[in-house]
Every structure is written in structure tokens, then in C-alpha cells.
GROMACS .gro file of C-alpha atoms in nm:
model
  246
    1MET     CA    1  -2.222  -2.272   1.422
    2VAL     CA    2  -2.442  -2.463   1.663
    3ALA     CA    3  -2.772  -2.332   1.789
    4GLY     CA    4  -2.989  -2.455   2.073
    5VAL     CA    5  -2.760  -2.733   2.193
    6PHE     CA    6  -2.605  -2.824   2.524
    7SER     CA    7  -2.230  -2.810   2.563
    8TYR     CA    8  -2.022  -3.117   2.487
    9THR     CA    9  -1.978  -3.183   2.860
   10ALA     CA   10  -2.352  -3.183   2.917
   11ALA     CA   11  -2.410  -3.398   2.612
   12THR     CA   12  -2.178  -3.670   2.741
   13ASN     CA   13  -2.361  -3.699   3.074
   14PHE     CA   14  -2.653  -3.891   2.928
   15GLY     CA   15  -2.535  -4.211   3.098
   16ALA     CA   16  -2.634  -4.071   3.435
   17ARG     CA   17  -2.964  -3.941   3.303
   18ALA     CA   18  -3.181  -4.226   3.180
   19ASP     CA   19  -3.475  -3.989   3.156
   20ILE     CA   20  -3.288  -3.697   3.002
   21ALA     CA   21  -3.581  -3.603   2.781
   22GLY     CA   22  -3.833  -3.533   3.051
   23ALA     CA   23  -4.079  -3.416   2.793
   24ALA     CA   24  -4.085  -3.767   2.650
   25ARG     CA   25  -4.298  -3.885   2.942
   26SER     CA   26  -4.565  -3.640   2.842
   27ALA     CA   27  -4.540  -3.717   2.471
   28ARG     CA   28  -4.871  -3.752   2.291
   29PRO     CA   29  -4.988  -4.099   2.397
   30SER     CA   30  -5.269  -4.152   2.146
   31PRO     CA   31  -5.173  -4.370   1.849
   32VAL     CA   32  -5.219  -4.247   1.495
   33ALA     CA   33  -5.248  -4.429   1.168
   34GLY     CA   34  -4.906  -4.524   1.034
   35ARG     CA   35  -4.782  -4.687   0.716
   36SER     CA   36  -4.559  -4.988   0.725
   37PRO     CA   37  -4.255  -5.000   0.493
   38ASP     CA   38  -4.458  -5.192   0.235
   39GLY     CA   39  -4.706  -4.904   0.208
   40SER     CA   40  -4.990  -5.061   0.404
   41THR     CA   41  -5.176  -4.874   0.678
   42SER     CA   42  -5.195  -4.989   1.037
   43MET     CA   43  -5.278  -4.860   1.383
   44ALA     CA   44  -4.997  -4.871   1.640
   45ASN     CA   45  -5.219  -4.937   1.943
   46ALA     CA   46  -4.954  -5.152   2.105
   47HIS     CA   47  -4.578  -5.164   2.078
   48PRO     CA   48  -4.498  -5.438   1.821
   49ALA     CA   49  -4.183  -5.645   1.820
   50ARG     CA   50  -3.885  -5.423   1.751
   51ARG     CA   51  -3.748  -5.481   1.406
   52PRO     CA   52  -3.514  -5.298   1.170
   53VAL     CA   53  -3.643  -5.062   0.905
   54THR     CA   54  -3.469  -5.135   0.579
   55ALA     CA   55  -3.629  -4.902   0.323
   56SER     CA   56  -3.362  -4.696   0.149
   57PRO     CA   57  -3.108  -4.686   0.436
   58ALA     CA   58  -2.774  -4.517   0.417
   59SER     CA   59  -2.522  -4.790   0.494
   60PRO     CA   60  -2.350  -4.734   0.831
   61ALA     CA   61  -2.054  -4.943   0.724
   62SER     CA   62  -1.945  -4.751   0.419
   63PRO     CA   63  -2.006  -4.405   0.279
   64ALA     CA   64  -2.204  -4.338  -0.032
   65SER     CA   65  -1.997  -4.399  -0.342
   66PRO     CA   66  -2.024  -4.309  -0.709
   67ALA     CA   67  -2.248  -4.532  -0.915
   68SER     CA   68  -1.975  -4.572  -1.175
   69PRO     CA   69  -1.620  -4.449  -1.240
   70GLY     CA   70  -1.613  -4.103  -1.387
   71SER     CA   71  -1.951  -4.008  -1.245
   72SER     CA   72  -2.011  -3.664  -1.095
   73TRP     CA   73  -2.056  -3.796  -0.741
   74HIS     CA   74  -1.911  -3.563  -0.477
   75ALA     CA   75  -1.891  -3.529  -0.100
   76VAL     CA   76  -2.126  -3.270   0.048
   77PRO     CA   77  -1.963  -3.002   0.268
   78GLY     CA   78  -2.104  -2.924   0.610
   79SER     CA   79  -2.167  -2.567   0.499
   80ALA     CA   80  -2.448  -2.705   0.281
   81VAL     CA   81  -2.626  -2.880   0.569
   82THR     CA   82  -2.881  -2.770   0.831
   83ALA     CA   83  -2.973  -3.027   1.098
   84VAL     CA   84  -3.272  -3.003   1.332
   85GLY     CA   85  -3.318  -3.258   1.606
   86ASP     CA   86  -3.365  -3.369   1.963
   87SER     CA   87  -3.137  -3.506   2.234
   88VAL     CA   88  -2.988  -3.777   2.012
   89LEU     CA   89  -2.861  -3.503   1.783
   90VAL     CA   90  -2.739  -3.308   2.086
   91ALA     CA   91  -2.530  -3.605   2.196
   92SER     CA   92  -2.391  -3.655   1.845
   93THR     CA   93  -2.306  -3.289   1.782
   94PRO     CA   94  -1.930  -3.305   1.859
   95ALA     CA   95  -1.878  -3.594   1.615
   96LEU     CA   96  -2.096  -3.427   1.350
   97GLN     CA   97  -1.895  -3.106   1.371
   98GLN     CA   98  -1.585  -3.309   1.285
   99ALA     CA   99  -1.749  -3.518   1.012
  100LEU     CA  100  -1.928  -3.221   0.852
  101PRO     CA  101  -1.736  -2.902   0.939
  102GLY     CA  102  -1.956  -2.596   0.906
  103ILE     CA  103  -2.285  -2.782   0.964
  104TYR     CA  104  -2.559  -2.572   1.125
  105ILE     CA  105  -2.723  -2.766   1.408
  106ASP     CA  106  -3.034  -2.670   1.603
  107ALA     CA  107  -3.101  -2.948   1.855
  108GLN     CA  108  -3.280  -2.950   2.188
  109VAL     CA  109  -3.354  -3.210   2.454
  110GLY     CA  110  -3.720  -3.318   2.461
  111ARG     CA  111  -3.808  -3.172   2.121
  112GLN     CA  112  -4.091  -3.341   1.934
  113PHE     CA  113  -4.157  -3.354   1.562
  114TYR     CA  114  -4.435  -3.098   1.561
  115THR     CA  115  -4.219  -2.855   1.761
  116GLY     CA  116  -3.933  -2.907   1.518
  117LEU     CA  117  -4.155  -2.797   1.231
  118SER     CA  118  -4.183  -2.452   1.388
  119VAL     CA  119  -3.805  -2.443   1.429
  120ILE     CA  120  -3.759  -2.532   1.062
  121ALA     CA  121  -4.002  -2.260   0.956
  122ALA     CA  122  -3.813  -2.004   1.168
  123LEU     CA  123  -3.476  -2.110   1.024
  124LYS     CA  124  -3.618  -2.082   0.674
  125ALA     CA  125  -3.743  -1.730   0.747
  126ARG     CA  126  -3.393  -1.636   0.867
  127GLY     CA  127  -3.224  -1.782   0.560
  128LEU     CA  128  -3.062  -2.063   0.758
  129LEU     CA  129  -3.225  -2.356   0.583
  130ARG     CA  130  -2.953  -2.487   0.356
  131ARG     CA  131  -2.956  -2.713   0.049
  132ILE     CA  132  -2.953  -3.034   0.258
  133VAL     CA  133  -3.187  -3.049   0.558
  134VAL     CA  134  -3.149  -3.322   0.821
  135VAL     CA  135  -3.442  -3.395   1.052
  136ASP     CA  136  -3.390  -3.621   1.355
  137LEU     CA  137  -3.710  -3.587   1.558
  138GLY     CA  138  -3.852  -3.927   1.650
  139THR     CA  139  -3.727  -3.984   2.002
  140ASN     CA  140  -4.001  -3.813   2.201
  141GLY     CA  141  -4.330  -3.897   2.032
  142THR     CA  142  -4.525  -3.994   1.725
  143VAL     CA  143  -4.497  -3.855   1.372
  144THR     CA  144  -4.815  -3.802   1.172
  145TRP     CA  145  -4.863  -3.784   0.797
  146ALA     CA  146  -4.997  -3.432   0.835
  147GLU     CA  147  -4.664  -3.335   0.996
  148ILE     CA  148  -4.470  -3.506   0.718
  149SER     CA  149  -4.673  -3.311   0.460
  150ARG     CA  150  -4.602  -2.986   0.641
  151LEU     CA  151  -4.232  -3.072   0.651
  152PHE     CA  152  -4.223  -3.125   0.275
  153ALA     CA  153  -4.397  -2.792   0.226
  154GLU     CA  154  -4.136  -2.614   0.439
  155ILE     CA  155  -3.843  -2.786   0.270
  156GLY     CA  156  -3.963  -2.702  -0.080
  157LYS     CA  157  -3.871  -2.857  -0.414
  158HIS     CA  158  -3.512  -2.739  -0.441
  159ARG     CA  159  -3.370  -2.879  -0.117
  160ARG     CA  160  -3.290  -3.236  -0.027
  161LEU     CA  161  -3.422  -3.396   0.292
  162VAL     CA  162  -3.257  -3.655   0.517
  163LEU     CA  163  -3.490  -3.824   0.767
  164VAL     CA  164  -3.319  -3.998   1.059
  165ASN     CA  165  -3.515  -4.281   1.215
  166THR     CA  166  -3.506  -4.372   1.583
  167PHE     CA  167  -3.384  -4.643   1.820
  168GLU     CA  168  -3.563  -4.656   2.154
  169ASP     CA  169  -3.767  -4.908   2.347
  170ARG     CA  170  -4.081  -4.694   2.347
  171SER     CA  171  -4.431  -4.757   2.218
  172TRP     CA  172  -4.400  -4.528   1.917
  173GLU     CA  173  -4.065  -4.651   1.784
  174TYR     CA  174  -4.195  -4.885   1.513
  175GLU     CA  175  -4.469  -4.645   1.409
  176VAL     CA  176  -4.224  -4.355   1.371
  177ASN     CA  177  -3.974  -4.565   1.178
  178SER     CA  178  -4.240  -4.707   0.947
  179THR     CA  179  -4.375  -4.361   0.870
  180LEU     CA  180  -4.030  -4.220   0.796
  181ALA     CA  181  -3.934  -4.519   0.579
  182ALA     CA  182  -4.255  -4.485   0.377
  183ALA     CA  183  -4.199  -4.111   0.336
  184ALA     CA  184  -3.849  -4.174   0.203
  185SER     CA  185  -3.968  -4.449  -0.030
  186ASP     CA  186  -4.243  -4.229  -0.171
  187HIS     CA  187  -4.022  -3.927  -0.248
  188ALA     CA  188  -3.718  -3.936  -0.475
  189ASP     CA  189  -3.564  -3.631  -0.306
  190VAL     CA  190  -3.564  -3.787   0.044
  191VAL     CA  191  -3.300  -4.016   0.199
  192LEU     CA  192  -3.353  -4.229   0.508
  193ALA     CA  193  -3.062  -4.232   0.754
  194ASN     CA  194  -3.111  -4.562   0.933
  195TRP     CA  195  -2.996  -4.504   1.291
  196TYR     CA  196  -3.197  -4.809   1.399
  197ALA     CA  197  -3.002  -5.045   1.173
  198THR     CA  198  -2.676  -4.873   1.266
  199VAL     CA  199  -2.709  -4.933   1.639
  200VAL     CA  200  -2.955  -5.221   1.691
  201HIS     CA  201  -2.671  -5.477   1.713
  202ARG     CA  202  -2.426  -5.236   1.879
  203THR     CA  203  -2.618  -5.110   2.180
  204TYR     CA  204  -2.291  -5.090   2.373
  205LEU     CA  205  -2.247  -4.759   2.188
  206LEU     CA  206  -2.538  -4.615   2.388
  207TRP     CA  207  -2.562  -4.490   2.744
  208SER     CA  208  -2.752  -4.701   2.999
  209ASP     CA  209  -3.083  -4.541   2.895
  210GLY     CA  210  -3.056  -4.735   2.568
  211ILE     CA  211  -3.127  -4.423   2.362
  212HIS     CA  212  -2.848  -4.167   2.364
  213PRO     CA  213  -2.511  -4.237   2.201
  214GLN     CA  214  -2.189  -4.231   2.399
  215PRO     CA  215  -1.897  -4.055   2.228
  216ALA     CA  216  -1.818  -4.371   2.028
  217GLY     CA  217  -2.184  -4.394   1.937
  218GLY     CA  218  -2.174  -4.034   1.826
  219LEU     CA  219  -1.895  -4.125   1.583
  220ALA     CA  220  -2.109  -4.408   1.442
  221TYR     CA  221  -2.402  -4.169   1.412
  222ALA     CA  222  -2.185  -3.913   1.232
  223ARG     CA  223  -2.056  -4.172   0.982
  224MET     CA  224  -2.411  -4.287   0.913
  225LEU     CA  225  -2.538  -3.933   0.868
  226LYS     CA  226  -2.245  -3.827   0.650
  227ALA     CA  227  -2.321  -4.116   0.412
  228ALA     CA  228  -2.688  -4.016   0.400
  229VAL     CA  229  -2.604  -3.649   0.342
  230ASP     CA  230  -2.367  -3.737   0.057
  231LYS     CA  231  -2.635  -3.956  -0.097
  232ALA     CA  232  -2.892  -3.675  -0.069
  233GLY     CA  233  -2.651  -3.423  -0.217
  234ASN     CA  234  -2.596  -3.641  -0.521
  235LEU     CA  235  -2.961  -3.698  -0.604
  236PRO     CA  236  -3.055  -3.562  -0.946
  237GLU     CA  237  -3.214  -3.221  -0.965
  238PRO     CA  238  -3.587  -3.217  -1.036
  239PRO     CA  239  -3.667  -3.164  -1.404
  240ALA     CA  240  -3.734  -2.805  -1.502
  241ALA     CA  241  -4.096  -2.726  -1.565
  242ARG     CA  242  -4.174  -2.719  -1.935
  243PRO     CA  243  -4.356  -2.415  -2.071
  244ARG     CA  244  -4.716  -2.482  -2.153
  245VAL     CA  245  -4.798  -2.492  -2.522
  246ARG     CA  246  -5.126  -2.325  -2.610
   0.00000   0.00000   0.00000
């Protein structure tokens, strides 16, 4: 089931719409403090040189695999996954439905991270937030640590989170990717799906706007995300709380 997405025909017309996410032009322009992948804090007042984010990526070339023969590693079914995102997820929806049959997708053009948090809360209230939650919300504006904290609170301790980073020649790209990489590094139950690393050397997979994947790009996105979802689904469960001894 897919909620809040354009049809496949509309999703494949991104090449003629370089400014498909009109809301992106009105994205919050003020920079916020962000953490680089090494954990340091910096202000993104200007767009730094674009560079890959390498903290805990899911490899785009090969799916997650068992750590050793005989391990309990397993592929995660789409029925265990809820994905919330923006226009990049809209464009990738057809490929994702094939890679993860049964996935629940709520994606909308122009959606920002703070708006997506309200969507996640509403899905949770309706019982539609599944065991694996994918969040792809970095295309249209910045991501703050307060928003990351709120996301963790909504997800809870018994779900696994996949954060998808972004590829776009916009002022907030590095800041968003650094924040997401740090969040994944700091939390054992979070996996970073590295869309930047997947596409940075294969921009021919994108439409002329340099942001939205063409159908072939959607397939690459789906492979990347499937590997990240499988990795998240095979993370160990948190230890049960021990009873307090008085």
C-alpha cells in the first residue's frame, strides 16, 4: 500500500521539472549547528566542498550478508517496513515496491524533515509504524538535533531506524549528511543508507535536476535501501531491563 505519493507516470517526469520540489526554495535558510562525522560541531554558514559521508553506510554494491555461516541473518520482508520521505522517495517508489513487496510508503514532494515528524506521529497513532522505519527527508532543508531527538522518541526502543542521506547541490547537503551520519554512529539501532555514496559517481542515474533518480536510479536506490533495511532488521535486540534489587 502506498500513501501520499504521485503515480508512477508523474514520478518519472522529474527530468522536465528541475524545480519539482517548489517548497525547497522556501526551505529554512538559516544554518544550524551540525556535527561532522567525527563528532565535532560546526556551523554550516556556507556550502562546503561536496564530499561523501562514509559513517556506517549500507553498501550499494552488495546486500547485507551474514557475519558468519550458520548465523541467524535473514532478509527483511517489505511487510515489516514503513518508509516516510520526500520527492526522492516518490521517484523511487516503483522500484521499492518490487524490491520490498508490501512496504508501506508515505512520500510527498517538497516535504521537509520537521513535517515528516508529524507524519510519523500520525502513522504511529494509526498503527502503521512497523518494525523497520525508513526516513528519507533531507532534500528540502536542514535537519536539527532537536528534530533527530524527536524522531528517536517517536520511533521508540523496539523499532529499528534507517536514515537515508541526501545527494543534491544545495547549501544544506553536507550539514544534513553529517548530522545523519553522526546520529547513526551514536545509536546502535540506527543504520545509515548512503544514497550520496551510491550516486555521487553515477549521476547519469539522475534526471537533469541532479537530484531525482530516473527509473534506473530508482533501481539503484532500491538496492541500497534493501541492503540497509536487511542490516537494520538483523541488529540485535536491546537487552531486557533487569529488575532492580532492593
